[in-house]
Short mmCIF file of C-alpha atoms and ligand atoms in Angstrom, two decimals:
data_model
loop_
_atom_site.label_atom_id
_atom_site.label_comp_id
_atom_site.label_asym_id
_atom_site.label_seq_id
_atom_site.Cartn_x
_atom_site.Cartn_y
_atom_site.Cartn_z
CA MET A 1 151.04 89.94 121.51
CA SER A 2 152.57 89.38 124.71
CA ARG A 3 150.56 89.12 127.84
CA PRO A 4 149.74 92.02 129.76
CA ASN A 5 149.89 91.31 133.33
CA GLN A 6 150.97 88.07 134.58
CA GLU A 7 150.15 88.79 138.24
CA GLN A 8 146.25 89.29 137.55
CA GLY A 9 145.51 85.53 137.36
CA GLN A 10 145.29 84.97 133.53
CA SER A 11 147.52 82.92 131.71
CA ASP A 12 149.10 83.67 128.55
CA GLU A 13 146.77 81.37 126.71
CA ASP A 14 143.61 82.87 128.41
CA TYR A 15 144.50 86.24 127.01
CA ARG A 16 145.37 84.95 123.72
CA MET A 17 142.05 83.19 123.67
CA GLU A 18 140.27 86.48 124.67
CA VAL A 19 141.97 88.44 121.90
CA HIS A 20 141.23 85.87 119.33
CA ARG A 21 137.75 85.71 120.25
CA LEU A 22 137.50 89.24 119.96
CA GLN A 23 139.26 89.55 116.36
CA LYS A 24 136.75 86.61 115.36
CA MET A 25 134.03 88.74 116.68
CA MET A 26 134.83 91.93 114.74
CA ASN A 27 136.19 89.99 111.66
CA ASN A 28 132.69 88.28 111.33
CA MET A 29 130.82 91.72 111.89
CA SER A 30 133.05 93.79 109.35
CA CYS A 31 133.04 91.04 106.53
CA ALA A 32 129.27 90.86 106.81
CA GLN A 33 128.73 94.40 105.92
CA GLN A 34 131.33 94.98 102.98
CA GLN A 35 133.62 93.34 100.64
CA ARG A 36 137.07 94.51 102.28
CA PRO A 37 136.85 95.20 106.06
CA LEU A 38 136.68 98.86 107.04
CA GLY A 39 140.12 100.09 108.45
CA LEU A 40 141.34 103.20 110.14
CA GLN A 41 142.64 104.19 106.70
CA ASP A 42 139.21 104.36 105.45
CA PHE A 43 138.64 107.49 107.87
CA SER A 44 139.81 111.06 108.14
CA VAL A 45 139.51 112.27 111.73
CA SER A 46 138.02 115.65 112.39
CA HIS A 47 138.22 116.57 116.22
CA ALA A 48 137.38 114.80 119.68
CA LEU A 49 133.64 114.40 120.44
CA GLY A 50 134.29 113.22 124.08
CA LYS A 51 136.79 111.53 126.44
CA GLY A 52 136.06 107.84 127.46
CA ALA A 53 137.18 105.75 130.44
CA TYR A 54 139.29 103.91 128.12
CA GLY A 55 140.07 106.08 125.24
CA ASN A 56 138.10 108.98 123.33
CA VAL A 57 135.55 109.54 120.95
CA TYR A 58 136.38 111.47 117.75
CA ARG A 59 134.19 112.80 114.89
CA VAL A 60 135.55 110.97 111.41
CA ARG A 61 134.52 111.01 107.75
CA ASN A 62 134.21 107.79 105.84
CA ASN A 63 136.26 108.47 102.76
CA ARG A 64 134.37 105.29 101.12
CA ASP A 65 130.90 106.99 101.66
CA GLY A 66 131.53 110.74 102.49
CA LYS A 67 129.73 110.50 105.56
CA ASP A 68 130.56 111.61 109.20
CA TYR A 69 130.51 108.98 111.92
CA ALA A 70 131.67 108.93 115.47
CA LEU A 71 134.78 106.59 116.23
CA LYS A 72 134.86 105.44 119.84
CA GLN A 73 138.44 104.40 120.17
CA ILE A 74 139.27 102.14 123.23
CA LEU A 75 143.03 101.78 124.09
CA ILE A 76 143.90 98.70 126.16
CA SER A 77 147.62 98.77 127.12
CA SER A 78 149.45 96.17 128.31
CA LYS A 79 149.15 97.07 131.78
CA ASN A 80 145.64 96.06 131.84
CA GLU A 81 144.41 92.98 133.05
CA GLY A 82 143.34 91.61 129.57
CA ILE A 83 140.62 93.09 127.97
CA PRO A 84 138.16 95.10 130.48
CA GLN A 85 134.81 93.14 130.94
CA SER A 86 133.11 96.64 130.12
CA VAL A 87 134.88 96.88 126.78
CA LEU A 88 133.82 93.22 125.91
CA ARG A 89 130.14 93.99 127.16
CA GLU A 90 129.65 97.10 125.33
CA ILE A 91 130.88 95.27 122.05
CA THR A 92 128.40 92.32 122.38
CA VAL A 93 125.76 94.33 123.63
CA MET A 94 126.08 97.05 120.63
CA LYS A 95 126.69 94.25 118.19
CA HIS A 96 123.59 92.41 119.38
CA LEU A 97 121.38 95.60 119.23
CA ALA A 98 122.81 96.81 115.79
CA LYS A 99 120.80 93.92 114.20
CA LYS A 100 117.68 95.03 115.39
CA ASN A 101 118.17 98.62 114.25
CA HIS A 102 115.99 100.78 117.15
CA PRO A 103 115.71 104.49 116.16
CA ASN A 104 116.49 105.44 119.84
CA ILE A 105 119.64 103.28 120.13
CA VAL A 106 122.93 104.62 118.84
CA GLY A 107 123.78 102.64 115.48
CA LEU A 108 127.01 100.58 115.37
CA LYS A 109 128.34 100.48 111.81
CA SER A 110 131.63 98.55 112.44
CA VAL A 111 134.09 97.35 114.71
CA PHE A 112 137.92 96.85 114.02
CA HIS A 113 141.02 96.71 115.88
CA ILE A 114 144.60 97.47 115.47
CA VAL A 115 147.34 95.38 117.52
CA ASP A 116 150.50 97.48 118.23
CA GLU A 117 152.75 94.66 119.10
CA GLN A 118 155.80 96.43 120.16
CA CYS A 119 153.79 98.86 122.21
CA GLY A 120 151.46 95.86 123.60
CA ILE A 121 148.57 98.11 122.74
CA LEU A 122 145.22 96.59 121.33
CA LYS A 123 143.32 99.71 119.73
CA ILE A 124 139.53 98.73 119.42
CA ASN A 125 137.84 100.95 117.00
CA MET A 126 133.91 101.21 117.32
CA ILE A 127 132.44 103.35 114.45
CA MET A 128 129.06 104.47 115.38
CA GLU A 129 126.22 106.74 113.86
CA LYS A 130 127.34 110.50 115.13
CA CYS A 131 124.92 112.75 116.99
CA ASP A 132 124.90 116.48 117.37
CA TRP A 133 125.02 116.57 121.39
CA ASP A 134 124.58 114.51 124.45
CA LEU A 135 122.18 115.81 126.84
CA HIS A 136 124.38 116.83 129.33
CA THR A 137 126.00 119.53 127.02
CA PHE A 138 122.44 120.24 125.57
CA LEU A 139 121.10 121.21 128.84
CA ARG A 140 124.04 123.30 130.10
CA ASN A 141 123.81 125.56 126.74
CA ILE A 142 120.32 126.27 126.17
CA PRO A 143 119.52 129.72 127.51
CA ARG A 144 116.11 129.01 129.07
CA THR A 145 114.12 126.09 130.41
CA ILE A 146 113.19 123.43 127.76
CA PRO A 147 109.68 123.88 126.48
CA GLU A 148 107.16 121.26 127.69
CA HIS A 149 106.55 119.64 124.19
CA GLN A 150 110.47 119.13 123.86
CA ALA A 151 110.76 117.45 127.30
CA ARG A 152 107.92 115.15 126.69
CA HIS A 153 109.32 114.47 123.09
CA VAL A 154 112.94 113.86 124.56
CA THR A 155 111.59 111.61 127.42
CA ALA A 156 109.34 109.65 125.35
CA GLN A 157 112.34 108.66 122.99
CA ILE A 158 114.24 107.83 126.13
CA VAL A 159 111.31 105.34 127.11
CA ARG A 160 110.99 103.84 123.88
CA GLY A 161 114.90 103.09 123.77
CA LEU A 162 114.65 101.77 127.20
CA ASP A 163 111.57 99.63 126.64
CA PHE A 164 113.60 98.17 123.68
CA LEU A 165 116.66 97.26 125.85
CA HIS A 166 114.64 95.74 128.72
CA SER A 167 112.35 93.82 126.13
CA HIS A 168 115.77 92.31 125.18
CA SER A 169 116.73 91.64 128.66
CA ILE A 170 119.28 94.48 128.74
CA VAL A 171 119.62 96.94 131.65
CA HIS A 172 121.49 100.05 130.87
CA ARG A 173 122.92 100.52 134.35
CA ASP A 174 124.60 103.93 133.40
CA LEU A 175 121.89 105.90 132.18
CA LYS A 176 122.93 109.59 132.56
CA PRO A 177 122.62 112.65 130.34
CA GLN A 178 126.11 112.18 129.05
CA ASN A 179 125.08 108.89 127.68
CA ILE A 180 121.97 110.07 126.15
CA LEU A 181 122.64 111.64 122.72
CA LEU A 182 120.42 114.23 120.80
CA ASN A 183 120.32 115.45 117.22
CA ARG A 184 119.08 118.67 115.58
CA ASP A 185 116.07 116.79 114.17
CA GLN A 186 114.88 115.97 118.06
CA THR A 187 115.96 112.37 117.74
CA VAL A 188 117.29 110.89 120.83
CA LYS A 189 119.45 107.68 120.86
CA LEU A 190 120.75 106.06 124.13
CA ALA A 191 124.62 105.38 123.84
CA ASP A 192 127.38 103.90 125.96
CA PHE A 193 126.68 100.46 127.06
CA GLY A 194 129.80 99.60 128.79
CA LEU A 195 127.90 98.91 132.02
CA SER A 196 124.98 97.16 130.31
CA LYS A 197 124.35 93.83 131.25
CA GLU A 198 121.96 91.00 130.00
CA HIS A 199 119.89 90.22 132.96
CA SER A 200 117.63 87.54 134.19
CA ASN A 201 114.45 88.37 136.41
CA THR A 202 116.72 89.61 139.38
CA THR A 203 120.75 89.82 139.22
CA ALA A 204 122.59 91.54 141.87
CA PHE A 205 125.30 92.35 144.19
CA THR A 206 127.55 94.88 142.76
CA THR A 207 127.88 98.51 143.51
CA LEU A 208 129.86 99.46 140.43
CA VAL A 209 126.73 100.18 138.44
CA VAL A 210 124.93 103.48 137.36
CA THR A 211 126.72 106.86 137.93
CA LEU A 212 126.18 108.16 141.28
CA TRP A 213 123.56 111.22 140.97
CA TYR A 214 121.19 108.58 138.88
CA ARG A 215 121.74 105.57 141.16
CA ALA A 216 118.90 103.98 142.37
CA PRO A 217 118.60 103.38 146.46
CA GLU A 218 118.55 99.81 146.20
CA VAL A 219 121.96 99.73 144.69
CA LEU A 220 123.44 102.22 146.84
CA LEU A 221 121.96 100.03 149.71
CA GLN A 222 123.65 96.91 148.11
CA SER A 223 120.31 95.00 147.45
CA TYR A 224 118.78 93.31 144.48
CA TYR A 225 117.99 95.38 141.61
CA THR A 226 115.98 94.90 138.19
CA SER A 227 115.89 96.89 135.01
CA THR A 228 113.89 99.41 137.00
CA ILE A 229 117.21 100.86 138.17
CA ASP A 230 116.90 102.68 134.52
CA MET A 231 113.45 104.03 135.38
CA TRP A 232 114.81 105.67 138.95
CA ALA A 233 117.81 107.23 136.42
CA LEU A 234 115.30 108.51 134.05
CA GLY A 235 113.09 110.10 137.05
CA CYS A 236 116.06 111.76 137.89
CA ILE A 237 116.96 112.86 134.33
CA VAL A 238 113.48 114.21 133.64
CA SER A 239 113.87 116.41 136.68
CA GLU A 240 117.12 117.41 135.38
CA ILE A 241 115.62 118.26 131.92
CA TYR A 242 113.33 120.96 133.34
CA SER A 243 115.76 122.47 136.08
CA ARG A 244 118.96 121.96 134.61
CA GLN A 245 120.41 120.88 137.84
CA PRO A 246 120.63 117.20 139.13
CA LEU A 247 118.02 116.16 141.38
CA PHE A 248 120.14 114.27 143.86
CA ALA A 249 123.85 115.30 143.82
CA GLY A 250 125.99 113.30 146.49
CA GLN A 251 129.80 113.33 146.10
CA ASP A 252 130.21 109.72 147.31
CA GLU A 253 127.73 106.93 147.94
CA ALA A 254 126.97 107.86 151.59
CA GLN A 255 126.34 111.41 150.66
CA GLN A 256 124.37 110.18 148.08
CA LEU A 257 121.85 108.25 149.98
CA THR A 258 121.81 110.86 152.49
CA ASP A 259 121.01 113.76 149.84
CA ILE A 260 118.11 111.28 148.35
CA PHE A 261 116.80 110.88 152.16
CA LYS A 262 116.91 114.26 153.10
CA LYS A 263 114.73 115.33 150.02
CA TRP A 264 112.49 112.14 149.24
CA GLY A 265 112.25 111.08 152.82
CA THR A 266 113.84 108.34 154.79
CA PRO A 267 112.30 104.95 153.26
CA THR A 268 109.88 103.09 155.94
CA GLY A 269 110.18 99.52 156.81
CA LYS A 270 108.48 98.10 153.65
CA ASP A 271 110.42 100.45 151.14
CA TRP A 272 113.54 99.55 152.64
CA PRO A 273 114.94 96.78 150.68
CA SER A 274 114.75 93.66 152.68
CA GLU A 275 117.83 92.26 151.26
CA SER A 276 119.85 95.11 152.19
CA VAL A 277 122.89 94.54 154.64
CA ILE A 278 122.51 98.10 155.97
CA ASP A 279 120.46 98.83 158.81
CA PRO A 280 117.73 101.42 158.47
CA LYS A 281 118.22 102.74 161.92
CA SER A 282 121.41 104.01 160.82
CA TYR A 283 119.85 106.88 159.30
CA PRO A 284 117.69 109.77 160.64
CA ILE A 285 114.13 110.08 159.58
CA TYR A 286 113.81 112.70 157.23
CA LYS A 287 110.26 113.92 156.00
CA ARG A 288 109.91 113.74 152.28
CA LYS A 289 109.55 117.13 150.35
CA SER A 290 107.30 117.55 147.56
CA LEU A 291 108.16 117.51 143.85
CA GLN A 292 107.12 120.98 143.59
CA GLU A 293 109.27 122.01 146.58
CA LEU A 294 112.30 120.17 144.84
CA ASN A 295 111.96 121.36 141.22
CA ARG A 296 109.33 124.20 140.81
CA HIS A 297 110.16 123.98 136.72
CA MET A 298 108.03 120.77 136.31
CA SER A 299 104.51 120.55 134.85
CA PRO A 300 102.01 118.66 136.94
CA LEU A 301 102.30 116.07 134.55
CA ALA A 302 105.89 115.69 134.59
CA MET A 303 105.81 115.59 138.32
CA ASP A 304 103.33 112.70 138.15
CA PHE A 305 105.50 110.76 135.90
CA VAL A 306 108.83 111.51 137.95
CA ASP A 307 106.90 110.74 140.95
CA LYS A 308 106.08 107.19 139.60
CA CYS A 309 109.84 106.76 138.48
CA LEU A 310 111.17 107.50 141.75
CA SER A 311 108.98 104.85 144.00
CA TYR A 312 111.30 103.34 146.63
CA ASP A 313 109.72 99.99 146.07
CA ARG A 314 111.13 98.52 143.16
CA ILE A 315 108.12 96.50 142.25
CA LYS A 316 105.83 99.85 142.47
CA ARG A 317 108.15 101.60 140.23
CA ILE A 318 107.04 102.18 136.81
CA SER A 319 108.43 99.90 134.24
CA ALA A 320 109.32 101.41 130.82
CA ARG A 321 106.49 99.23 129.24
CA ALA A 322 103.96 100.92 131.38
CA ALA A 323 105.68 104.10 130.92
CA LEU A 324 104.96 104.20 127.28
CA ASN A 325 101.20 104.50 128.18
CA HIS A 326 101.49 107.49 130.76
CA PRO A 327 99.86 110.60 129.60
CA PHE A 328 103.28 112.43 130.06
CA MET A 329 104.42 110.34 126.83
CA LYS A 330 101.73 111.85 124.61
CA PRO A 331 102.57 115.22 123.71
CA PRO A 332 100.95 117.65 121.33
CA VAL A 333 104.25 116.90 119.27
CA MET A 334 105.57 120.40 117.51
CA ARG A 335 108.48 119.75 115.56
CA ARG A 336 111.09 122.38 116.01
CA VAL A 337 114.88 122.19 115.43
CA LEU A 338 116.78 121.86 118.97
CA GLN A 339 119.53 124.59 118.77
CA PRO A 340 121.45 125.68 122.01
CA LEU A 341 122.41 129.32 121.41
CA HIS A 342 125.85 128.75 122.81
CA ALA A 343 127.16 125.57 121.64
CA ASN A 344 128.01 124.45 118.22
CA ASN A 345 127.10 120.78 117.18
CA LYS A 346 129.64 118.37 117.46
N1 ATP B 1 127.67 108.58 118.40
C1 ATP B 1 128.03 109.83 119.39
N2 ATP B 1 127.93 110.93 118.75
C2 ATP B 1 128.47 112.16 119.20
N3 ATP B 1 129.02 112.32 120.55
C3 ATP B 1 129.13 110.92 121.17
C4 ATP B 1 128.86 109.82 120.20
N4 ATP B 1 129.14 108.71 121.39
C5 ATP B 1 130.11 109.22 122.30
N5 ATP B 1 129.78 110.67 122.06
C6 ATP B 1 130.46 111.75 123.07
O1 ATP B 1 131.52 111.20 123.82
C7 ATP B 1 130.96 111.07 125.33
C8 ATP B 1 131.87 109.80 125.78
O2 ATP B 1 131.40 108.55 124.96
P1 ATP B 1 130.80 107.41 125.82
O3 ATP B 1 129.75 107.74 126.62
O4 ATP B 1 130.60 106.38 124.86
O5 ATP B 1 132.10 106.99 126.63
P2 ATP B 1 132.39 106.72 128.18
O6 ATP B 1 131.15 107.40 128.93
O7 ATP B 1 133.79 106.95 128.43
O8 ATP B 1 132.30 105.06 128.04
P3 ATP B 1 132.97 104.05 128.71
O9 ATP B 1 132.19 103.89 130.08
O10 ATP B 1 132.66 102.84 127.77
O11 ATP B 1 134.27 104.21 128.86
C9 ATP B 1 129.75 111.13 125.31
O12 ATP B 1 129.34 111.63 126.68
C10 ATP B 1 129.33 112.23 124.25
O13 ATP B 1 129.69 113.42 124.58
MG1 MG B 2 129.40 107.82 128.69
#
């Protein structure tokens, strides 16, 4: 395979090594799972489930076992600077997590690739368990507010998934409704680990994490962050589960911070991240609104939970482990089938 982009600082040899490493990793995985590694010829493609930054996600049927799966196909063209870090990271993280088989993390069955030498395209195929909806689609298709017990049941599973990730030193970093998958039987699975990153206690200094509306203030303020950035995102998501509207919705990073400050109050001295290079004086002092004012659909217990997720102080912000013991996590579970009226499942 020819090297994609000579100007980007990677040698032919580097790129070949990178592809070789990926091939070895995928072959090991496929061989461990069945006699002959799975290939595209084993699947019939049904329809698209979603669009990704590097490719698409399809619903497919495995002709060997007759079951339906989701195929995430990542296309890496020769114009790319080698294999993007986010792709390598997603495969590594999902492969690592697949061994543990957690009920709230989307399962990866197999990974294989096709190299189109002539077109210089590497197609990476990830075969995952297929879910019925993502939370974004689900929330926009239900006719009325989600019942309290379902909101709690969904949240509890997200927290269990996050606790599992964080206990394995993995920060999701892109937690948002589109990356939370949902099934008719009410099971919830976290997906899309393209921005996940194995972390030590504190990592830092990149703003290219967590999609804007769910992005924690310390990330927007270019400060250090920890796994609790996923808990800030969760606070925003729980509010959205009730209102079906984003809590903070800026169009760019500056607007996002302003929207947070206008609604949640400008952080005072001790809440302003000390490592931030941004001067707190550059923002007007806004008074904090109550959650009741911001979202009248939430129950008092949900408000207490969201309040603890949205602490400006990342040390005081509730961790996924502590969240497991919050009373909001202990719903009187009524098992009902999730069924948005206007959406067919995928
Ligand atoms: N296992 C699955 N079952 C059902 N639908 C899925 C599944 N995986 C992904 N999808 C759908 O496809 C969409 C895009 O998938 P995904 O989030 O993995 O891609 P992406 O956001 O572009 O990822 P990346 O950042 O790696 O490019 C999801 O929001 C969801 O609607
Ligand atoms: Mg996604």
